[in-house]
Amino acid sequence: MSFIAVFIWSYVLWLVLTAGTRGMLWSGEEVIAGAVFSAIIAFATKDVIGEKAARFLNPVKWVGFIVYSIGPLFWGMVKANLDVAYRVITGRIKPGIVRVPVDLENDAQYTILSNSITLTPGTLTVDACPEEKALYVHWINVTEKEPKSSEVIAGSFEKWARRLGR
Amino acid sequence: MIEWLIALFLAIGVIFNLLASIGILRFPDVYTRIHAATKCTTFGTIFIVLAAVTYSIYSYYWVQKDPAWITIGIHSALVVLFLVLTNPVGAHAIGRAARKSGIRPHGAVIDELEGRL
């Protein structure tokens, strides 16, 4: 199953990278060579990617990722950069490392949430502890020293991460 | 018309990349500098690549129907994907390594990781 997952991902990446060999589409040689090379890569790395990676082949999840990255994540990045611009110019900071309890189940959800937190306003993930269900976040402007949930830090990102990484 | 759009994207991208460099000079310690460096360079580079993609689409449809333009557009769009996936992970690794080697956040009001790593 993980062989199929790696094969499909590398084949999609190959097709995207080689688009335009015949008009705007692919020539027959490219398609065949891509299948061969993807099979080699899939055979070599099928133990690395893990058994559960096949759940990301679900097209509903892809739509979710696209909606998430264009909508909430991009908007969060816009706000983050205006916030950093404000702090660079005025120099008004009140930093600290706070512990944020989160309610997530698997590693993919932790990855999504901590990457989103790093890219959005005033926060930087310093350590993730799945065993105690917490993230340690460097916050550039601490307004709440012991947050009860990730709402003040990350807004709705925890909901999105839980849904997308499931 | 399209030149103005491309110029706007380039201006936004360059301004935010400049802001990242100013942030590195102005902020007091490693964590706040990582803040400036990660967020602003990611965002600025997205806009610079967006300008490249706009230019390649425009060139394909209105200048010359050459598939090489499409290739340029797709390859630059992939750069954004890889940058957004890897940049926060690099920042996280640097921040964690800094905290682990005992660097305290400058002027911290709270430090939950004190004595934990």
PDB file of C-alpha atoms in Angstrom:
ATOM      1  CA  MET A   1       0.000   0.000   0.000  1.00  0.00           C
ATOM      2  CA  SER A   2       2.803   2.433   0.820  1.00  0.00           C
ATOM      3  CA  PHE A   3       4.441   1.399  -2.486  1.00  0.00           C
ATOM      4  CA  ILE A   4       1.352   2.655  -4.324  1.00  0.00           C
ATOM      5  CA  ALA A   5       1.311   5.880  -2.326  1.00  0.00           C
ATOM      6  CA  VAL A   6       4.947   6.742  -3.099  1.00  0.00           C
ATOM      7  CA  PHE A   7       4.488   5.690  -6.728  1.00  0.00           C
ATOM      8  CA  ILE A   8       1.509   7.982  -7.241  1.00  0.00           C
ATOM      9  CA  TRP A   9       3.174  10.947  -5.512  1.00  0.00           C
ATOM     10  CA  SER A  10       6.423  10.681  -7.460  1.00  0.00           C
ATOM     11  CA  TYR A  11       4.564  10.077 -10.728  1.00  0.00           C
ATOM     12  CA  VAL A  12       2.406  13.166 -10.173  1.00  0.00           C
ATOM     13  CA  LEU A  13       5.527  15.202  -9.395  1.00  0.00           C
ATOM     14  CA  TRP A  14       7.250  13.851 -12.520  1.00  0.00           C
ATOM     15  CA  LEU A  15       4.259  14.709 -14.705  1.00  0.00           C
ATOM     16  CA  VAL A  16       4.038  18.204 -13.251  1.00  0.00           C
ATOM     17  CA  LEU A  17       7.761  18.789 -13.769  1.00  0.00           C
ATOM     18  CA  THR A  18       7.793  17.558 -17.367  1.00  0.00           C
ATOM     19  CA  ALA A  19       4.564  19.151 -18.612  1.00  0.00           C
ATOM     20  CA  GLY A  20       5.039  20.775 -22.011  1.00  0.00           C
ATOM     21  CA  THR A  21       7.082  18.158 -23.877  1.00  0.00           C
ATOM     22  CA  ARG A  22       4.423  17.829 -26.607  1.00  0.00           C
ATOM     23  CA  GLY A  23       2.453  21.010 -26.986  1.00  0.00           C
ATOM     24  CA  MET A  24       1.162  21.592 -23.470  1.00  0.00           C
ATOM     25  CA  LEU A  25       0.918  17.884 -22.662  1.00  0.00           C
ATOM     26  CA  TRP A  26       3.315  14.956 -22.323  1.00  0.00           C
ATOM     27  CA  SER A  27       4.978  12.886 -25.016  1.00  0.00           C
ATOM     28  CA  GLY A  28       4.693   9.090 -24.814  1.00  0.00           C
ATOM     29  CA  GLU A  29       8.360   8.611 -23.934  1.00  0.00           C
ATOM     30  CA  GLU A  30       8.064  10.969 -20.953  1.00  0.00           C
ATOM     31  CA  VAL A  31       5.047   9.099 -19.614  1.00  0.00           C
ATOM     32  CA  ILE A  32       6.802   5.721 -19.829  1.00  0.00           C
ATOM     33  CA  ALA A  33      10.110   6.971 -18.409  1.00  0.00           C
ATOM     34  CA  GLY A  34       8.201   8.612 -15.559  1.00  0.00           C
ATOM     35  CA  ALA A  35       6.469   5.338 -14.697  1.00  0.00           C
ATOM     36  CA  VAL A  36       9.801   3.477 -14.640  1.00  0.00           C
ATOM     37  CA  PHE A  37      11.595   6.039 -12.479  1.00  0.00           C
ATOM     38  CA  SER A  38       8.638   6.422 -10.109  1.00  0.00           C
ATOM     39  CA  ALA A  39       8.560   2.648  -9.650  1.00  0.00           C
ATOM     40  CA  ILE A  40      12.282   2.644  -8.779  1.00  0.00           C
ATOM     41  CA  ILE A  41      11.830   5.492  -6.277  1.00  0.00           C
ATOM     42  CA  ALA A  42       8.740   3.895  -4.782  1.00  0.00           C
ATOM     43  CA  PHE A  43      10.581   0.601  -4.319  1.00  0.00           C
ATOM     44  CA  ALA A  44      13.542   2.347  -2.681  1.00  0.00           C
ATOM     45  CA  THR A  45      11.568   4.553  -0.257  1.00  0.00           C
ATOM     46  CA  LYS A  46       8.445   2.545   0.569  1.00  0.00           C
ATOM     47  CA  ASP A  47       9.713   1.783   4.070  1.00  0.00           C
ATOM     48  CA  VAL A  48      10.566   5.406   4.776  1.00  0.00           C
ATOM     49  CA  ILE A  49       7.170   6.935   4.112  1.00  0.00           C
ATOM     50  CA  GLY A  50       5.221   4.658   6.467  1.00  0.00           C
ATOM     51  CA  GLU A  51       2.149   2.485   6.171  1.00  0.00           C
ATOM     52  CA  LYS A  52      -0.467   5.187   6.810  1.00  0.00           C
ATOM     53  CA  ALA A  53       0.713   7.566   4.065  1.00  0.00           C
ATOM     54  CA  ALA A  54      -1.904   6.183   1.676  1.00  0.00           C
ATOM     55  CA  ARG A  55      -4.655   8.114   3.450  1.00  0.00           C
ATOM     56  CA  PHE A  56      -3.367  11.302   1.805  1.00  0.00           C
ATOM     57  CA  LEU A  57      -4.356   9.923  -1.616  1.00  0.00           C
ATOM     58  CA  ASN A  58      -7.970  10.812  -0.842  1.00  0.00           C
ATOM     59  CA  PRO A  59      -9.034  13.597  -3.283  1.00  0.00           C
ATOM     60  CA  VAL A  60     -11.379  15.148  -0.713  1.00  0.00           C
ATOM     61  CA  LYS A  61      -8.284  15.788   1.429  1.00  0.00           C
ATOM     62  CA  TRP A  62      -6.500  17.471  -1.500  1.00  0.00           C
ATOM     63  CA  VAL A  63      -9.390  19.886  -1.897  1.00  0.00           C
ATOM     64  CA  GLY A  64      -9.166  20.499   1.830  1.00  0.00           C
ATOM     65  CA  PHE A  65      -5.442  21.268   1.607  1.00  0.00           C
ATOM     66  CA  ILE A  66      -5.935  23.661  -1.321  1.00  0.00           C
ATOM     67  CA  VAL A  67      -8.788  25.497   0.419  1.00  0.00           C
ATOM     68  CA  TYR A  68      -6.753  25.660   3.627  1.00  0.00           C
ATOM     69  CA  SER A  69      -3.570  26.984   2.032  1.00  0.00           C
ATOM     70  CA  ILE A  70      -5.284  29.603  -0.128  1.00  0.00           C
ATOM     71  CA  GLY A  71      -7.770  30.692   2.526  1.00  0.00           C
ATOM     72  CA  PRO A  72      -6.851  30.647   6.239  1.00  0.00           C
ATOM     73  CA  LEU A  73      -3.105  29.984   5.859  1.00  0.00           C
ATOM     74  CA  PHE A  74      -2.479  32.706   3.306  1.00  0.00           C
ATOM     75  CA  TRP A  75      -4.576  35.200   5.238  1.00  0.00           C
ATOM     76  CA  GLY A  76      -2.660  34.264   8.374  1.00  0.00           C
ATOM     77  CA  MET A  77       0.612  34.909   6.572  1.00  0.00           C
ATOM     78  CA  VAL A  78      -0.571  38.334   5.417  1.00  0.00           C
ATOM     79  CA  LYS A  79      -1.448  39.262   8.990  1.00  0.00           C
ATOM     80  CA  ALA A  80       1.838  37.781  10.238  1.00  0.00           C
ATOM     81  CA  ASN A  81       3.896  39.925   7.895  1.00  0.00           C
ATOM     82  CA  LEU A  82       2.048  43.133   8.685  1.00  0.00           C
ATOM     83  CA  ASP A  83       2.559  42.276  12.372  1.00  0.00           C
ATOM     84  CA  VAL A  84       6.284  41.689  11.879  1.00  0.00           C
ATOM     85  CA  ALA A  85       6.528  44.931   9.900  1.00  0.00           C
ATOM     86  CA  TYR A  86       4.903  46.794  12.810  1.00  0.00           C
ATOM     87  CA  ARG A  87       7.276  45.226  15.329  1.00  0.00           C
ATOM     88  CA  VAL A  88      10.366  45.806  13.206  1.00  0.00           C
ATOM     89  CA  ILE A  89       9.525  49.478  12.844  1.00  0.00           C
ATOM     90  CA  THR A  90       8.400  50.219  16.406  1.00  0.00           C
ATOM     91  CA  GLY A  91      10.532  47.611  18.199  1.00  0.00           C
ATOM     92  CA  ARG A  92       7.694  46.908  20.638  1.00  0.00           C
ATOM     93  CA  ILE A  93       8.144  43.266  21.706  1.00  0.00           C
ATOM     94  CA  LYS A  94       7.311  41.222  24.805  1.00  0.00           C
ATOM     95  CA  PRO A  95       8.674  37.759  24.057  1.00  0.00           C
ATOM     96  CA  GLY A  96       8.299  34.497  25.922  1.00  0.00           C
ATOM     97  CA  ILE A  97       7.987  30.747  25.460  1.00  0.00           C
ATOM     98  CA  VAL A  98       4.523  29.475  26.390  1.00  0.00           C
ATOM     99  CA  ARG A  99       3.121  25.983  26.639  1.00  0.00           C
ATOM    100  CA  VAL A 100       0.078  25.419  24.450  1.00  0.00           C
ATOM    101  CA  PRO A 101      -2.046  22.339  25.125  1.00  0.00           C
ATOM    102  CA  VAL A 102      -3.389  20.833  21.906  1.00  0.00           C
ATOM    103  CA  ASP A 103      -5.736  17.952  21.259  1.00  0.00           C
ATOM    104  CA  LEU A 104      -4.293  16.082  18.252  1.00  0.00           C
ATOM    105  CA  GLU A 105      -3.804  12.376  17.571  1.00  0.00           C
ATOM    106  CA  ASN A 106      -1.045  11.738  15.030  1.00  0.00           C
ATOM    107  CA  ASP A 107       2.240  13.125  13.770  1.00  0.00           C
ATOM    108  CA  ALA A 108       0.844  14.525  10.524  1.00  0.00           C
ATOM    109  CA  GLN A 109      -1.525  16.756  12.492  1.00  0.00           C
ATOM    110  CA  TYR A 110       1.341  17.980  14.682  1.00  0.00           C
ATOM    111  CA  THR A 111       3.390  18.761  11.579  1.00  0.00           C
ATOM    112  CA  ILE A 112       0.576  20.715   9.937  1.00  0.00           C
ATOM    113  CA  LEU A 113      -0.240  22.657  13.098  1.00  0.00           C
ATOM    114  CA  SER A 114       3.354  23.556  14.001  1.00  0.00           C
ATOM    115  CA  ASN A 115       4.207  24.621  10.455  1.00  0.00           C
ATOM    116  CA  SER A 116       1.066  26.773  10.342  1.00  0.00           C
ATOM    117  CA  ILE A 117       1.903  28.300  13.720  1.00  0.00           C
ATOM    118  CA  THR A 118       5.417  29.153  12.549  1.00  0.00           C
ATOM    119  CA  LEU A 119       4.072  30.936   9.479  1.00  0.00           C
ATOM    120  CA  THR A 120       1.348  32.941  11.217  1.00  0.00           C
ATOM    121  CA  PRO A 121       1.313  36.062  13.436  1.00  0.00           C
ATOM    122  CA  GLY A 122       3.976  36.401  16.092  1.00  0.00           C
ATOM    123  CA  THR A 123       4.514  32.743  16.941  1.00  0.00           C
ATOM    124  CA  LEU A 124       7.297  30.231  16.365  1.00  0.00           C
ATOM    125  CA  THR A 125       7.126  26.574  17.364  1.00  0.00           C
ATOM    126  CA  VAL A 126      10.198  25.693  19.413  1.00  0.00           C
ATOM    127  CA  ASP A 127       9.289  22.204  20.607  1.00  0.00           C
ATOM    128  CA  ALA A 128       6.466  19.747  19.966  1.00  0.00           C
ATOM    129  CA  CYS A 129       5.709  17.087  22.567  1.00  0.00           C
ATOM    130  CA  PRO A 130       3.165  14.565  21.261  1.00  0.00           C
ATOM    131  CA  GLU A 131       3.470  12.473  24.444  1.00  0.00           C
ATOM    132  CA  GLU A 132       2.257  15.310  26.690  1.00  0.00           C
ATOM    133  CA  LYS A 133      -0.029  16.741  23.979  1.00  0.00           C
ATOM    134  CA  ALA A 134       1.554  20.184  23.985  1.00  0.00           C
ATOM    135  CA  LEU A 135       3.442  22.575  21.769  1.00  0.00           C
ATOM    136  CA  TYR A 136       6.050  24.990  23.115  1.00  0.00           C
ATOM    137  CA  VAL A 137       5.680  28.210  21.211  1.00  0.00           C
ATOM    138  CA  HIS A 138       7.910  31.274  21.215  1.00  0.00           C
ATOM    139  CA  TRP A 139       5.445  34.135  21.216  1.00  0.00           C
ATOM    140  CA  ILE A 140       6.706  37.581  20.304  1.00  0.00           C
ATOM    141  CA  ASN A 141       4.007  39.433  22.217  1.00  0.00           C
ATOM    142  CA  VAL A 142       2.753  37.399  25.173  1.00  0.00           C
ATOM    143  CA  THR A 143      -0.779  38.403  26.111  1.00  0.00           C
ATOM    144  CA  GLU A 144      -1.715  35.263  28.053  1.00  0.00           C
ATOM    145  CA  LYS A 145       0.948  33.388  30.007  1.00  0.00           C
ATOM    146  CA  GLU A 146      -0.837  30.066  30.363  1.00  0.00           C
ATOM    147  CA  PRO A 147      -3.249  29.584  27.457  1.00  0.00           C
ATOM    148  CA  LYS A 148      -5.890  26.923  28.002  1.00  0.00           C
ATOM    149  CA  SER A 149      -6.238  26.097  24.301  1.00  0.00           C
ATOM    150  CA  SER A 150      -4.509  27.003  21.047  1.00  0.00           C
ATOM    151  CA  GLU A 151      -7.287  29.519  20.239  1.00  0.00           C
ATOM    152  CA  VAL A 152      -5.297  32.636  21.266  1.00  0.00           C
ATOM    153  CA  ILE A 153      -2.152  31.419  19.465  1.00  0.00           C
ATOM    154  CA  ALA A 154      -3.422  29.826  16.298  1.00  0.00           C
ATOM    155  CA  GLY A 155      -7.074  30.796  15.833  1.00  0.00           C
ATOM    156  CA  SER A 156      -8.885  28.063  13.893  1.00  0.00           C
ATOM    157  CA  PHE A 157      -5.744  26.219  12.774  1.00  0.00           C
ATOM    158  CA  GLU A 158      -6.100  23.410  15.296  1.00  0.00           C
ATOM    159  CA  LYS A 159      -9.514  22.497  13.858  1.00  0.00           C
ATOM    160  CA  TRP A 160      -8.076  22.520  10.329  1.00  0.00           C
ATOM    161  CA  ALA A 161      -5.041  20.437  11.315  1.00  0.00           C
ATOM    162  CA  ARG A 162      -7.238  17.877  13.046  1.00  0.00           C
ATOM    163  CA  ARG A 163      -9.430  17.560   9.975  1.00  0.00           C
ATOM    164  CA  LEU A 164      -6.638  17.494   7.366  1.00  0.00           C
ATOM    165  CA  GLY A 165      -4.237  15.126   9.083  1.00  0.00           C
ATOM    166  CA  ARG A 166      -6.799  12.532  10.101  1.00  0.00           C
TER     167      ARG A 166
ATOM    168  CA  MET B   1      -1.743  46.793 -17.459  1.00  0.00           C
ATOM    169  CA  ILE B   2      -0.055  43.424 -16.857  1.00  0.00           C
ATOM    170  CA  GLU B   3       3.239  45.222 -16.295  1.00  0.00           C
ATOM    171  CA  TRP B   4       1.667  47.080 -13.402  1.00  0.00           C
ATOM    172  CA  LEU B   5       0.429  43.832 -11.862  1.00  0.00           C
ATOM    173  CA  ILE B   6       3.891  42.255 -12.162  1.00  0.00           C
ATOM    174  CA  ALA B   7       5.520  45.386 -10.770  1.00  0.00           C
ATOM    175  CA  LEU B   8       3.096  45.339  -7.831  1.00  0.00           C
ATOM    176  CA  PHE B   9       3.908  41.702  -7.013  1.00  0.00           C
ATOM    177  CA  LEU B  10       7.652  42.360  -7.311  1.00  0.00           C
ATOM    178  CA  ALA B  11       7.379  45.455  -5.109  1.00  0.00           C
ATOM    179  CA  ILE B  12       5.506  43.566  -2.363  1.00  0.00           C
ATOM    180  CA  GLY B  13       7.996  40.705  -2.515  1.00  0.00           C
ATOM    181  CA  VAL B  14      11.073  42.888  -2.385  1.00  0.00           C
ATOM    182  CA  ILE B  15       9.670  45.074   0.412  1.00  0.00           C
ATOM    183  CA  PHE B  16       8.966  42.070   2.614  1.00  0.00           C
ATOM    184  CA  ASN B  17      12.373  40.521   1.900  1.00  0.00           C
ATOM    185  CA  LEU B  18      13.972  43.845   2.839  1.00  0.00           C
ATOM    186  CA  LEU B  19      11.874  43.893   6.003  1.00  0.00           C
ATOM    187  CA  ALA B  20      13.267  40.463   6.905  1.00  0.00           C
ATOM    188  CA  SER B  21      16.825  41.782   6.638  1.00  0.00           C
ATOM    189  CA  ILE B  22      15.993  44.860   8.723  1.00  0.00           C
ATOM    190  CA  GLY B  23      14.354  42.586  11.287  1.00  0.00           C
ATOM    191  CA  ILE B  24      17.509  40.477  11.560  1.00  0.00           C
ATOM    192  CA  LEU B  25      19.478  43.631  12.312  1.00  0.00           C
ATOM    193  CA  ARG B  26      16.970  45.182  14.708  1.00  0.00           C
ATOM    194  CA  PHE B  27      15.649  42.345  16.874  1.00  0.00           C
ATOM    195  CA  PRO B  28      17.573  41.505  20.094  1.00  0.00           C
ATOM    196  CA  ASP B  29      17.962  37.717  20.105  1.00  0.00           C
ATOM    197  CA  VAL B  30      17.961  34.583  17.960  1.00  0.00           C
ATOM    198  CA  TYR B  31      14.253  33.704  18.348  1.00  0.00           C
ATOM    199  CA  THR B  32      12.857  37.066  17.349  1.00  0.00           C
ATOM    200  CA  ARG B  33      15.304  37.129  14.441  1.00  0.00           C
ATOM    201  CA  ILE B  34      14.035  33.746  13.298  1.00  0.00           C
ATOM    202  CA  HIS B  35      10.522  35.248  13.428  1.00  0.00           C
ATOM    203  CA  ALA B  36      11.487  37.997  11.019  1.00  0.00           C
ATOM    204  CA  ALA B  37      13.612  35.794   8.775  1.00  0.00           C
ATOM    205  CA  THR B  38      11.131  32.926   8.326  1.00  0.00           C
ATOM    206  CA  LYS B  39       7.842  34.722   7.922  1.00  0.00           C
ATOM    207  CA  CYS B  40       8.956  37.619   5.784  1.00  0.00           C
ATOM    208  CA  THR B  41      11.220  35.689   3.420  1.00  0.00           C
ATOM    209  CA  THR B  42       8.570  33.040   2.808  1.00  0.00           C
ATOM    210  CA  PHE B  43       5.901  35.621   2.122  1.00  0.00           C
ATOM    211  CA  GLY B  44       8.130  37.855  -0.001  1.00  0.00           C
ATOM    212  CA  THR B  45       9.374  34.968  -2.112  1.00  0.00           C
ATOM    213  CA  ILE B  46       5.800  33.844  -2.729  1.00  0.00           C
ATOM    214  CA  PHE B  47       5.065  37.213  -4.294  1.00  0.00           C
ATOM    215  CA  ILE B  48       8.254  37.271  -6.369  1.00  0.00           C
ATOM    216  CA  VAL B  49       7.386  33.829  -7.757  1.00  0.00           C
ATOM    217  CA  LEU B  50       3.826  35.002  -8.341  1.00  0.00           C
ATOM    218  CA  ALA B  51       5.249  37.753 -10.527  1.00  0.00           C
ATOM    219  CA  ALA B  52       7.261  35.154 -12.479  1.00  0.00           C
ATOM    220  CA  VAL B  53       4.167  32.984 -12.953  1.00  0.00           C
ATOM    221  CA  THR B  54       2.084  35.944 -14.100  1.00  0.00           C
ATOM    222  CA  TYR B  55       4.794  36.892 -16.563  1.00  0.00           C
ATOM    223  CA  SER B  56       5.037  33.384 -17.992  1.00  0.00           C
ATOM    224  CA  ILE B  57       1.254  33.028 -18.407  1.00  0.00           C
ATOM    225  CA  TYR B  58       1.079  36.428 -20.069  1.00  0.00           C
ATOM    226  CA  SER B  59       3.966  35.549 -22.400  1.00  0.00           C
ATOM    227  CA  TYR B  60       2.395  32.236 -23.368  1.00  0.00           C
ATOM    228  CA  TYR B  61      -0.991  33.652 -24.278  1.00  0.00           C
ATOM    229  CA  TRP B  62      -0.093  37.032 -25.748  1.00  0.00           C
ATOM    230  CA  VAL B  63       3.510  36.977 -26.904  1.00  0.00           C
ATOM    231  CA  GLN B  64       4.502  33.574 -28.197  1.00  0.00           C
ATOM    232  CA  LYS B  65       2.773  30.174 -27.907  1.00  0.00           C
ATOM    233  CA  ASP B  66       5.907  28.451 -26.691  1.00  0.00           C
ATOM    234  CA  PRO B  67       5.439  25.616 -24.125  1.00  0.00           C
ATOM    235  CA  ALA B  68       8.697  26.674 -22.490  1.00  0.00           C
ATOM    236  CA  TRP B  69       6.736  29.507 -20.832  1.00  0.00           C
ATOM    237  CA  ILE B  70       4.392  26.974 -19.241  1.00  0.00           C
ATOM    238  CA  THR B  71       7.403  25.011 -18.013  1.00  0.00           C
ATOM    239  CA  ILE B  72       8.858  28.132 -16.420  1.00  0.00           C
ATOM    240  CA  GLY B  73       5.545  28.931 -14.728  1.00  0.00           C
ATOM    241  CA  ILE B  74       5.044  25.446 -13.328  1.00  0.00           C
ATOM    242  CA  HIS B  75       8.608  25.112 -12.093  1.00  0.00           C
ATOM    243  CA  SER B  76       8.496  28.458 -10.292  1.00  0.00           C
ATOM    244  CA  ALA B  77       5.135  27.567  -8.730  1.00  0.00           C
ATOM    245  CA  LEU B  78       6.682  24.350  -7.396  1.00  0.00           C
ATOM    246  CA  VAL B  79       9.433  26.419  -5.768  1.00  0.00           C
ATOM    247  CA  VAL B  80       6.746  28.063  -3.611  1.00  0.00           C
ATOM    248  CA  LEU B  81       5.358  24.689  -2.584  1.00  0.00           C
ATOM    249  CA  PHE B  82       8.755  23.392  -1.464  1.00  0.00           C
ATOM    250  CA  LEU B  83       9.668  26.660   0.236  1.00  0.00           C
ATOM    251  CA  VAL B  84       6.440  26.758   2.267  1.00  0.00           C
ATOM    252  CA  LEU B  85       6.900  23.123   3.276  1.00  0.00           C
ATOM    253  CA  THR B  86      10.567  23.351   4.304  1.00  0.00           C
ATOM    254  CA  ASN B  87      11.074  26.891   5.635  1.00  0.00           C
ATOM    255  CA  PRO B  88       9.070  26.523   8.890  1.00  0.00           C
ATOM    256  CA  VAL B  89      10.729  23.169   9.586  1.00  0.00           C
ATOM    257  CA  GLY B  90      14.164  24.773   9.273  1.00  0.00           C
ATOM    258  CA  ALA B  91      13.114  27.594  11.599  1.00  0.00           C
ATOM    259  CA  HIS B  92      11.786  25.089  14.121  1.00  0.00           C
ATOM    260  CA  ALA B  93      15.047  23.115  14.020  1.00  0.00           C
ATOM    261  CA  ILE B  94      17.211  26.210  14.510  1.00  0.00           C
ATOM    262  CA  GLY B  95      15.018  27.531  17.336  1.00  0.00           C
ATOM    263  CA  ARG B  96      14.978  24.195  19.124  1.00  0.00           C
ATOM    264  CA  ALA B  97      18.738  23.764  18.753  1.00  0.00           C
ATOM    265  CA  ALA B  98      19.309  27.266  20.135  1.00  0.00           C
ATOM    266  CA  ARG B  99      17.067  26.617  23.159  1.00  0.00           C
ATOM    267  CA  LYS B 100      18.721  23.256  23.713  1.00  0.00           C
ATOM    268  CA  SER B 101      22.183  24.816  23.833  1.00  0.00           C
ATOM    269  CA  GLY B 102      20.970  27.098  26.627  1.00  0.00           C
ATOM    270  CA  ILE B 103      20.226  30.395  24.906  1.00  0.00           C
ATOM    271  CA  ARG B 104      17.478  32.204  26.829  1.00  0.00           C
ATOM    272  CA  PRO B 105      14.950  34.352  24.983  1.00  0.00           C
ATOM    273  CA  HIS B 106      15.906  37.989  25.533  1.00  0.00           C
ATOM    274  CA  GLY B 107      13.698  39.761  28.063  1.00  0.00           C
ATOM    275  CA  ALA B 108      11.254  36.867  28.323  1.00  0.00           C
ATOM    276  CA  VAL B 109       8.179  37.357  30.501  1.00  0.00           C
ATOM    277  CA  ILE B 110       7.734  33.577  30.707  1.00  0.00           C
ATOM    278  CA  ASP B 111       9.916  30.638  29.682  1.00  0.00           C
ATOM    279  CA  GLU B 112       8.176  27.282  30.028  1.00  0.00           C
ATOM    280  CA  LEU B 113      11.095  25.404  28.486  1.00  0.00           C
ATOM    281  CA  GLU B 114      13.521  26.466  31.256  1.00  0.00           C
ATOM    282  CA  GLY B 115      15.230  23.309  32.488  1.00  0.00           C
ATOM    283  CA  ARG B 116      13.128  21.019  30.329  1.00  0.00           C
ATOM    284  CA  LEU B 117      15.219  20.425  27.202  1.00  0.00           C
TER     285      LEU B 117
END
